[in-house]
Short mmCIF file of C-alpha atoms and ligand atoms in Angstrom, two decimals:
data_model
loop_
_atom_site.label_atom_id
_atom_site.label_comp_id
_atom_site.label_asym_id
_atom_site.label_seq_id
_atom_site.Cartn_x
_atom_site.Cartn_y
_atom_site.Cartn_z
CA MET A 108 145.97 44.14 47.67
CA ASN A 109 146.99 44.97 51.24
CA SER A 110 148.40 41.61 52.32
CA PHE A 111 151.85 40.08 52.09
CA PRO A 112 152.09 36.49 50.88
CA PRO A 113 152.34 33.70 53.48
CA GLY A 114 155.97 33.12 54.47
CA PHE A 115 157.00 36.75 53.99
CA VAL A 116 159.43 37.38 56.88
CA PHE A 117 158.79 40.31 59.22
CA GLY A 118 161.67 41.14 61.51
CA SER A 119 163.55 43.81 63.34
CA ALA A 120 167.30 44.46 63.46
CA THR A 121 170.02 45.77 65.77
CA SER A 122 173.80 45.56 65.94
CA SER A 123 176.18 44.60 68.71
CA TYR A 124 178.07 47.84 69.41
CA GLN A 125 174.92 49.93 69.10
CA ILE A 126 173.04 48.14 71.88
CA GLU A 127 175.15 45.75 73.94
CA GLY A 128 177.25 47.95 76.24
CA ALA A 129 179.32 45.81 78.65
CA VAL A 130 182.41 46.63 76.66
CA ASP A 131 184.87 45.36 79.25
CA VAL A 132 182.86 42.47 80.60
CA ASP A 133 183.61 38.73 80.38
CA GLY A 134 186.83 39.06 78.41
CA ARG A 135 185.66 41.26 75.53
CA GLY A 136 188.57 42.95 73.78
CA GLU A 137 188.79 46.51 72.50
CA SER A 138 187.07 47.38 69.21
CA ILE A 139 187.80 50.25 66.86
CA TRP A 140 184.56 51.87 68.02
CA ASP A 141 185.69 51.82 71.67
CA ARG A 142 188.89 53.58 70.65
CA PHE A 143 187.20 56.01 68.26
CA SER A 144 184.32 57.00 70.52
CA HIS A 145 186.73 57.66 73.38
CA THR A 146 188.78 59.98 71.17
CA PRO A 147 187.62 63.55 71.84
CA GLY A 148 185.67 65.19 69.02
CA LYS A 149 184.83 62.03 67.10
CA VAL A 150 181.28 61.34 68.31
CA LYS A 151 178.61 63.97 68.96
CA GLY A 152 178.11 64.78 72.60
CA GLY A 153 181.20 62.76 73.50
CA ASP A 154 178.91 59.69 73.51
CA ASN A 155 180.16 56.11 73.37
CA GLY A 156 178.80 52.57 73.44
CA ASP A 157 180.12 51.67 76.91
CA ILE A 158 176.61 51.10 78.21
CA ALA A 159 174.36 51.79 75.19
CA CYS A 160 171.08 49.92 75.80
CA ASP A 161 172.79 47.54 78.22
CA HIS A 162 171.42 44.73 76.08
CA TYR A 163 174.20 42.48 77.37
CA HIS A 164 172.35 42.35 80.68
CA ARG A 165 168.82 43.08 79.47
CA PHE A 166 168.66 40.73 76.48
CA ALA A 167 165.80 38.68 78.01
CA GLU A 168 163.68 41.83 78.25
CA ASP A 169 164.52 42.59 74.63
CA ILE A 170 163.52 39.11 73.48
CA ALA A 171 160.21 39.66 75.29
CA LEU A 172 159.83 42.90 73.32
CA LEU A 173 160.45 41.01 70.08
CA GLN A 174 157.69 38.58 71.04
CA LYS A 175 155.31 41.48 71.62
CA LEU A 176 156.37 42.81 68.22
CA ASN A 177 155.08 39.54 66.67
CA VAL A 178 158.15 39.26 64.46
CA ASP A 179 159.18 36.06 62.71
CA ALA A 180 162.87 36.94 62.82
CA TYR A 181 165.46 39.06 64.60
CA ARG A 182 168.67 40.26 62.97
CA LEU A 183 171.55 40.70 65.41
CA SER A 184 175.29 41.01 64.97
CA ILE A 185 178.19 39.41 66.79
CA ALA A 186 180.81 41.56 68.50
CA TRP A 187 184.00 40.08 67.04
CA PRO A 188 186.14 41.22 70.05
CA ARG A 189 183.78 39.44 72.43
CA ILE A 190 184.68 36.16 70.70
CA LEU A 191 188.28 36.81 69.67
CA PRO A 192 189.50 39.71 71.83
CA THR A 193 192.46 40.53 69.59
CA GLY A 194 190.78 39.24 66.46
CA SER A 195 192.48 35.99 65.62
CA GLU A 196 193.04 33.81 68.71
CA ALA A 197 192.88 30.09 67.97
CA THR A 198 190.65 29.50 70.99
CA PRO A 199 187.54 31.65 71.26
CA ASN A 200 186.44 33.34 74.46
CA ALA A 201 183.94 30.91 76.00
CA LYS A 202 182.07 33.65 77.85
CA GLY A 203 181.55 35.56 74.63
CA LEU A 204 180.17 32.47 72.90
CA ALA A 205 177.93 31.80 75.91
CA PHE A 206 176.36 35.24 75.59
CA TYR A 207 175.29 34.57 72.00
CA ASP A 208 174.12 31.08 73.01
CA ARG A 209 171.79 32.72 75.53
CA ILE A 210 170.39 35.04 72.89
CA VAL A 211 170.00 32.44 70.15
CA ASP A 212 168.46 29.89 72.50
CA GLY A 213 166.15 32.54 73.94
CA LEU A 214 165.02 33.57 70.48
CA LEU A 215 164.36 30.01 69.40
CA GLU A 216 162.37 29.33 72.57
CA ALA A 217 160.34 32.44 71.77
CA GLY A 218 159.67 31.14 68.26
CA ILE A 219 161.81 33.85 66.63
CA THR A 220 164.34 32.97 63.91
CA PRO A 221 167.80 34.46 64.48
CA TRP A 222 169.51 36.09 61.51
CA VAL A 223 173.17 36.65 62.35
CA THR A 224 175.38 39.33 60.83
CA LEU A 225 179.05 38.61 61.38
CA TYR A 226 180.52 42.05 60.79
CA HIS A 227 178.60 45.15 61.76
CA TRP A 228 181.62 47.40 62.22
CA ASP A 229 183.15 46.53 65.61
CA LEU A 230 186.55 45.37 64.36
CA PRO A 231 189.00 44.27 67.08
CA GLN A 232 191.39 47.20 67.57
CA ALA A 233 194.38 44.83 67.36
CA LEU A 234 193.43 43.98 63.77
CA GLN A 235 193.19 47.65 62.89
CA ASP A 236 196.63 48.13 64.43
CA ALA A 237 197.84 45.42 62.04
CA GLY A 238 196.44 47.35 59.05
CA GLY A 239 192.67 46.90 59.22
CA TRP A 240 190.49 46.38 56.15
CA PRO A 241 192.95 48.06 53.73
CA SER A 242 195.36 45.23 54.46
CA ARG A 243 194.99 41.84 52.76
CA GLY A 244 196.09 40.35 56.06
CA ILE A 245 192.58 40.97 57.45
CA ILE A 246 191.01 38.25 55.33
CA ASP A 247 192.24 35.18 57.18
CA PRO A 248 191.16 36.53 60.59
CA PHE A 249 187.69 37.32 59.23
CA VAL A 250 187.32 33.86 57.74
CA HIS A 251 188.52 32.38 61.03
CA PHE A 252 185.90 34.43 62.89
CA ALA A 253 183.22 33.25 60.43
CA ASP A 254 184.40 29.67 60.97
CA VAL A 255 184.32 29.94 64.76
CA MET A 256 180.85 31.45 64.82
CA SER A 257 179.27 29.20 62.23
CA ARG A 258 180.75 26.09 63.89
CA HIS A 259 179.42 27.22 67.24
CA LEU A 260 175.96 28.50 66.28
CA GLY A 261 175.52 26.71 62.96
CA ASP A 262 173.25 24.02 64.39
CA ARG A 263 170.74 26.67 65.50
CA VAL A 264 171.38 29.68 63.24
CA LYS A 265 170.40 29.12 59.62
CA HIS A 266 170.51 32.68 58.30
CA TRP A 267 173.89 34.36 57.98
CA ILE A 268 174.98 37.73 56.69
CA THR A 269 178.73 38.11 56.26
CA HIS A 270 178.96 41.92 56.19
CA ASN A 271 176.74 44.88 56.86
CA GLU A 272 177.14 47.82 54.46
CA PRO A 273 180.67 47.53 53.02
CA TRP A 274 180.27 51.03 51.54
CA VAL A 275 179.97 52.54 55.01
CA VAL A 276 182.90 50.58 56.41
CA ALA A 277 185.15 51.56 53.50
CA THR A 278 183.95 55.11 52.87
CA LEU A 279 183.17 56.49 56.30
CA GLY A 280 185.88 54.45 58.00
CA TYR A 281 188.77 54.94 55.57
CA TRP A 282 187.87 57.59 52.95
CA ASN A 283 186.47 60.50 54.94
CA GLY A 284 187.20 59.32 58.49
CA GLU A 285 183.75 60.07 59.91
CA HIS A 286 183.56 56.59 61.41
CA ALA A 287 186.09 54.38 63.16
CA PRO A 288 188.98 54.01 62.59
CA GLY A 289 188.85 57.62 61.30
CA ILE A 290 191.26 57.30 58.36
CA LYS A 291 191.11 59.75 55.43
CA ASP A 292 192.69 58.00 52.45
CA PRO A 293 190.58 57.15 49.36
CA ASN A 294 193.09 54.57 48.12
CA ALA A 295 192.98 52.79 51.49
CA ALA A 296 189.17 52.89 51.30
CA LEU A 297 189.14 51.20 47.88
CA LYS A 298 191.47 48.52 49.20
CA ALA A 299 189.23 48.12 52.25
CA ALA A 300 186.18 47.67 50.01
CA HIS A 301 187.97 44.99 48.03
CA HIS A 302 189.10 43.07 51.10
CA ILE A 303 185.63 43.20 52.62
CA LEU A 304 184.13 41.72 49.45
CA LEU A 305 186.90 39.16 49.19
CA SER A 306 186.48 38.10 52.81
CA HIS A 307 182.77 37.67 52.09
CA GLY A 308 183.55 35.42 49.14
CA LYS A 309 185.93 33.31 51.21
CA ALA A 310 183.62 33.08 54.23
CA VAL A 311 180.48 31.91 52.40
CA PRO A 312 181.65 28.32 51.70
CA VAL A 313 183.04 28.04 55.24
CA ILE A 314 179.69 29.03 56.75
CA ARG A 315 177.85 26.66 54.44
CA ALA A 316 180.14 23.80 55.44
CA ASN A 317 179.55 24.44 59.15
CA SER A 318 175.84 25.25 59.08
CA ALA A 319 173.92 22.71 57.04
CA ASP A 320 170.95 24.00 55.03
CA SER A 321 171.72 27.58 55.92
CA GLN A 322 170.95 30.67 53.88
CA VAL A 323 173.97 32.93 53.44
CA GLY A 324 174.12 36.44 52.02
CA ILE A 325 175.62 39.91 52.33
CA THR A 326 173.92 43.23 53.08
CA LEU A 327 174.54 46.34 51.00
CA ASN A 328 173.24 49.84 51.66
CA LEU A 329 171.99 51.08 48.30
CA THR A 330 170.83 54.55 47.38
CA PRO A 331 169.30 55.42 44.03
CA GLY A 332 170.72 58.64 42.57
CA ILE A 333 168.55 61.04 40.55
CA PRO A 334 170.18 63.80 38.45
CA ALA A 335 169.05 67.21 39.69
CA SER A 336 168.50 68.39 36.08
CA GLY A 337 168.78 67.14 32.53
CA SER A 338 172.25 68.67 32.12
CA GLU A 339 175.16 66.54 30.94
CA ALA A 340 177.13 67.57 34.02
CA ASP A 341 174.41 66.27 36.35
CA ARG A 342 174.06 63.08 34.32
CA ILE A 343 177.78 62.38 34.65
CA ALA A 344 177.81 63.27 38.35
CA CYS A 345 174.90 60.91 38.91
CA GLN A 346 176.57 58.08 37.04
CA GLN A 347 179.68 58.59 39.20
CA PHE A 348 177.58 58.64 42.35
CA ASP A 349 176.01 55.36 41.29
CA GLY A 350 179.44 53.89 40.56
CA PHE A 351 180.76 55.02 43.93
CA PHE A 352 177.79 54.04 46.05
CA ASN A 353 176.05 51.13 44.33
CA ARG A 354 177.88 49.56 41.38
CA TRP A 355 181.29 49.34 43.10
CA TYR A 356 179.72 46.63 45.27
CA LEU A 357 176.92 45.26 43.12
CA ASP A 358 179.01 44.63 40.02
CA PRO A 359 181.74 42.43 41.53
CA LEU A 360 179.17 40.52 43.58
CA HIS A 361 177.27 39.81 40.35
CA LYS A 362 180.25 38.53 38.33
CA ARG A 363 180.80 41.84 36.51
CA GLY A 364 184.07 42.92 38.12
CA TYR A 365 184.66 46.53 39.09
CA PRO A 366 182.84 49.01 36.80
CA ALA A 367 185.30 50.26 34.16
CA ASP A 368 183.88 53.80 34.05
CA GLN A 369 184.33 54.16 37.80
CA VAL A 370 187.83 52.69 37.73
CA ALA A 371 188.72 55.32 35.10
CA HIS A 372 187.12 58.04 37.23
CA TYR A 373 189.07 57.01 40.33
CA GLU A 374 192.26 56.92 38.25
CA ASP A 375 191.55 60.45 37.01
CA GLU A 376 191.01 61.59 40.59
CA GLY A 377 194.31 60.03 41.68
CA HIS A 378 192.66 57.48 43.97
CA LEU A 379 194.19 54.48 42.21
CA PRO A 380 197.86 55.44 41.68
CA LYS A 381 198.74 51.79 41.04
CA GLY A 382 195.46 50.86 39.39
CA LEU A 383 193.71 47.80 40.79
CA ASP A 384 196.98 46.17 41.86
CA PHE A 385 195.29 44.95 45.03
CA VAL A 386 192.95 42.75 42.96
CA HIS A 387 194.81 39.45 42.61
CA ASP A 388 194.15 36.63 40.18
CA GLY A 389 191.06 34.73 41.23
CA ASP A 390 189.74 37.44 43.59
CA LEU A 391 186.84 38.41 41.36
CA GLU A 392 185.71 34.78 41.02
CA THR A 393 185.88 34.42 44.81
CA ILE A 394 183.83 37.58 45.41
CA ALA A 395 181.14 36.49 42.96
CA VAL A 396 180.34 33.36 44.99
CA ASP A 397 176.72 32.25 44.75
CA THR A 398 174.63 33.36 47.71
CA ASP A 399 171.10 32.61 48.85
CA PHE A 400 169.83 36.16 49.14
CA LEU A 401 170.97 39.75 48.89
CA GLY A 402 170.21 41.99 51.87
CA ILE A 403 169.42 45.63 51.13
CA ASN A 404 169.42 48.44 53.65
CA TYR A 405 167.30 51.21 52.21
CA TYR A 406 166.85 54.62 53.79
CA SER A 407 166.56 57.30 51.09
CA ARG A 408 167.47 58.49 47.59
CA ALA A 409 170.04 61.12 46.60
CA ILE A 410 169.44 64.01 44.20
CA ILE A 411 172.76 64.66 42.48
CA ARG A 412 173.95 68.08 41.38
CA SER A 413 177.32 68.37 39.69
CA ASP A 414 180.00 70.34 41.51
CA LYS A 415 182.08 70.52 38.33
CA VAL A 416 180.15 73.47 36.86
CA ASP A 417 179.06 76.69 38.55
CA GLU A 418 175.47 76.65 39.69
CA ALA A 419 174.74 79.63 37.42
CA ASP A 420 176.05 77.70 34.40
CA ASN A 421 174.19 74.47 35.12
CA ALA A 422 170.67 73.79 33.83
CA PRO A 423 167.79 74.72 36.16
CA ARG A 424 166.89 71.94 38.57
CA THR A 425 164.10 69.62 37.58
CA GLN A 426 164.33 67.88 40.97
CA ALA A 427 163.67 70.23 43.86
CA VAL A 428 165.83 70.14 46.97
CA PRO A 429 163.60 68.14 49.37
CA PRO A 430 161.81 70.42 51.84
CA PRO A 431 162.72 69.85 55.51
CA GLU A 432 159.24 68.51 56.31
CA ARG A 433 159.90 65.62 53.91
CA CYS A 434 163.17 64.76 55.69
CA THR A 435 163.98 62.83 58.85
CA ASP A 436 166.08 64.20 61.72
CA PHE A 437 169.11 62.98 59.77
CA GLY A 438 168.08 65.18 56.82
CA TRP A 439 167.37 62.05 54.75
CA GLU A 440 164.45 62.49 52.37
CA VAL A 441 161.50 60.16 52.92
CA TRP A 442 161.24 58.52 49.50
CA PRO A 443 159.56 55.10 49.52
CA ASP A 444 159.53 54.85 45.72
CA GLY A 445 163.32 54.54 45.90
CA LEU A 446 162.93 51.22 47.69
CA TYR A 447 160.83 49.93 44.82
CA ASP A 448 163.24 51.33 42.22
CA ILE A 449 166.25 49.66 43.83
CA MET A 450 164.52 46.30 44.08
CA ALA A 451 163.27 46.50 40.49
CA ARG A 452 166.79 47.30 39.29
CA LEU A 453 168.29 44.40 41.23
CA HIS A 454 165.73 42.02 39.83
CA HIS A 455 165.71 43.22 36.22
CA ASP A 456 169.31 44.45 35.70
CA TYR A 457 171.21 42.16 38.02
CA ASP A 458 168.96 39.11 38.32
CA SER A 459 169.95 39.12 42.00
CA GLY A 460 167.68 36.27 43.14
CA ASP A 461 165.97 36.53 46.51
CA LEU A 462 166.04 39.98 48.07
CA VAL A 463 165.50 40.95 51.69
CA VAL A 464 165.15 44.43 53.17
CA THR A 465 167.57 43.88 56.06
CA GLU A 466 167.13 47.47 57.33
CA ASN A 467 164.70 50.29 56.77
CA GLY A 468 163.77 52.99 59.22
CA CYS A 469 163.99 56.64 60.19
CA ALA A 470 165.42 58.95 62.83
CA TYR A 471 162.80 61.01 64.63
CA SER A 472 163.35 62.07 68.21
CA THR A 473 159.89 61.84 69.71
CA GLU A 474 159.91 61.89 73.52
CA PRO A 475 157.19 60.42 75.77
CA ASP A 476 154.12 62.61 76.36
CA ASP A 477 152.86 63.56 79.80
CA ASP A 478 150.82 60.35 79.70
CA GLY A 479 154.02 58.39 78.95
CA ARG A 480 153.03 57.47 75.39
CA VAL A 481 155.51 57.97 72.55
CA LYS A 482 153.36 59.22 69.68
CA ASP A 483 155.75 58.91 66.75
CA ALA A 484 153.24 59.39 63.95
CA ARG A 485 155.94 60.26 61.39
CA ARG A 486 157.66 56.91 62.00
CA VAL A 487 154.33 55.11 61.58
CA SER A 488 153.88 56.89 58.27
CA TYR A 489 157.47 56.07 57.21
CA PHE A 490 157.03 52.36 57.90
CA ASP A 491 153.59 52.30 56.32
CA SER A 492 154.80 53.92 53.08
CA HIS A 493 157.91 51.74 52.79
CA LEU A 494 155.98 48.57 53.53
CA ARG A 495 153.57 49.56 50.76
CA ALA A 496 156.59 49.87 48.44
CA CYS A 497 157.57 46.32 49.49
CA LEU A 498 154.09 45.09 48.75
CA ARG A 499 154.30 46.66 45.30
CA CYS A 500 157.54 44.74 44.70
CA VAL A 501 155.91 41.48 45.69
CA THR A 502 152.84 42.18 43.55
CA ASP A 503 155.06 42.92 40.56
CA GLY A 504 156.86 39.60 40.90
CA ILE A 505 160.11 40.92 42.40
CA PRO A 506 161.41 38.17 44.74
CA LEU A 507 161.40 40.23 47.93
CA THR A 508 161.04 37.75 50.77
CA GLY A 509 161.42 39.74 53.99
CA TYR A 510 161.57 43.10 55.73
CA PHE A 511 163.50 44.02 58.89
CA ALA A 512 162.61 47.29 60.61
CA TRP A 513 165.56 49.29 61.85
CA SER A 514 165.63 49.29 64.79
CA LEU A 515 164.15 47.40 67.72
CA LEU A 516 165.57 49.98 70.15
CA ASP A 517 166.77 53.56 70.14
CA ASN A 518 170.52 53.05 70.24
CA PHE A 519 174.04 54.39 69.71
CA GLU A 520 173.89 55.92 66.24
CA TRP A 521 177.64 55.86 65.56
CA ALA A 522 179.17 59.33 65.03
CA GLU A 523 175.78 60.87 65.89
CA GLY A 524 175.83 59.40 69.39
CA TYR A 525 172.44 59.03 71.09
CA GLU A 526 170.85 62.09 69.52
CA LYS A 527 169.31 60.29 66.55
CA ARG A 528 166.60 57.84 67.58
CA PHE A 529 165.67 55.08 65.13
CA GLY A 530 163.87 52.75 67.55
CA LEU A 531 160.44 51.19 67.56
CA THR A 532 161.10 51.25 71.29
CA TRP A 533 162.06 54.42 73.14
CA VAL A 534 165.01 53.94 75.50
CA ASP A 535 165.86 56.06 78.52
CA PHE A 536 169.64 56.03 78.31
CA GLU A 537 169.96 57.03 81.98
CA THR A 538 167.91 54.18 83.41
CA GLY A 539 167.74 51.70 80.54
CA GLU A 540 163.93 51.74 80.63
CA ARG A 541 162.29 50.62 77.37
CA ARG A 542 158.95 51.98 76.19
CA PRO A 543 157.28 50.77 72.96
CA LYS A 544 156.32 53.65 70.69
CA ASP A 545 153.15 53.95 68.60
CA SER A 546 155.23 52.69 65.64
CA PHE A 547 155.95 49.52 67.64
CA ARG A 548 152.21 48.83 67.94
CA PHE A 549 151.73 49.61 64.25
CA PHE A 550 154.51 47.23 63.19
CA ALA A 551 153.33 44.53 65.62
CA GLU A 552 149.90 44.57 63.97
CA VAL A 553 151.36 44.36 60.46
CA ALA A 554 153.68 41.51 61.50
CA LYS A 555 150.78 39.67 63.15
CA THR A 556 148.29 39.98 60.31
CA GLY A 557 150.64 40.30 57.33
CA THR A 558 148.32 43.09 56.22
CA LEU A 559 148.66 46.85 55.94
CA PRO A 560 145.83 48.97 57.28
CA THR A 561 143.32 50.72 55.08
CA TRP A 562 143.62 54.26 56.36
O1 IFM B 281 172.32 52.64 62.60
C1 IFM B 281 172.69 52.35 61.29
C2 IFM B 281 173.06 50.88 61.15
O2 IFM B 281 174.06 50.52 62.01
C3 IFM B 281 173.50 50.59 59.75
N1 IFM B 281 172.55 51.07 58.79
C4 IFM B 281 172.06 52.42 58.91
C5 IFM B 281 171.58 52.66 60.33
C6 IFM B 281 171.05 54.10 60.46
O3 IFM B 281 172.06 55.01 60.18
#
């Protein structure tokens, strides 16, 4: 079977800081990504999101692109400091709200359903200065932001995602400092993860109250781990990887609390000197709030080799290191079966309910040919293979209800700057020109027909 069932949602996704630009326009406040990207040495090439794709001014052109892409839905995020410049003002910035009105109204006129993510990483700098996600004081401002946005857009927006990829926010932002705000403190990262999940749990009922009949969820980035060999050391390393990357988020969201084996591991490593003292009575019940769907961002799998034994003493690998030709420009292995495996696990082990691929895509830097065409055959193949994995899920009765391609546009890829291109549309970052790639035409045909080609 090559066809998706009727009602399966095809969409594309972006995020505010990665595309909007206009960072000091119409009252927007400073975000942690403005501060971080303007700190020398933090982002490759010294790049920043000051202009990005200039979507703030070109949004109508981008909605027209979405129409040409034949998508049912578009996933965008809201720049918190555009609405509440220092994060928690009682009165929102009217010009910021008006910008998202223009987008949402434009999408609805174009027959495209908006899916809104509240937090895709552009925290107001003032809230970071007050402690950021490691501080419990962040929760009320986030819930206030969720309240403001869902009150304002809740009549027109019926799909809400509280957070995008808590693992990235906590780990890259606070554990290894590769992302804003650039902090390197594992204990702070574990607190950040908890407060993100808790703020999700507190925001869901607020959004529901403001936006009748809405669907509310959270998006996790999940990566299946595969032990590199059958050795005990690799098995343990893989279990710890899974605890760190997947279960630390999945388990509390599914009423299981934090995984005991991983808590013990973090204690052994000295990351929890006071245990889980930041988990207060009632927090776990709040986090495990019922949601309408779980969003999954899937990019690749990870082959896990223990670093606790010398290579010479470990068992020979049974999983080869992926050859470069099977990897994207990011070095991420192209592994569509991992998408199926993750979805099957969520359905069978966690009984997660409705699942949506809220991001899937690949970085390949194909430039326009002499004839101006962007022939990104590897991206076409990536989307084709991952959409086939989605189809397999659906055929096997896994409740996967939608797929959002990352990303509509080449954009600011965080600490990688503009070097890594994920777009269906090529962007000239000097002029702002947009040019649909071959993968755009491929995806447009799939979205239009609901059918994958027979090659
Ligand atoms: O660009 C990011 C996005 O912001 C979050 N998910 C992964 C993408 C590719 O790295």
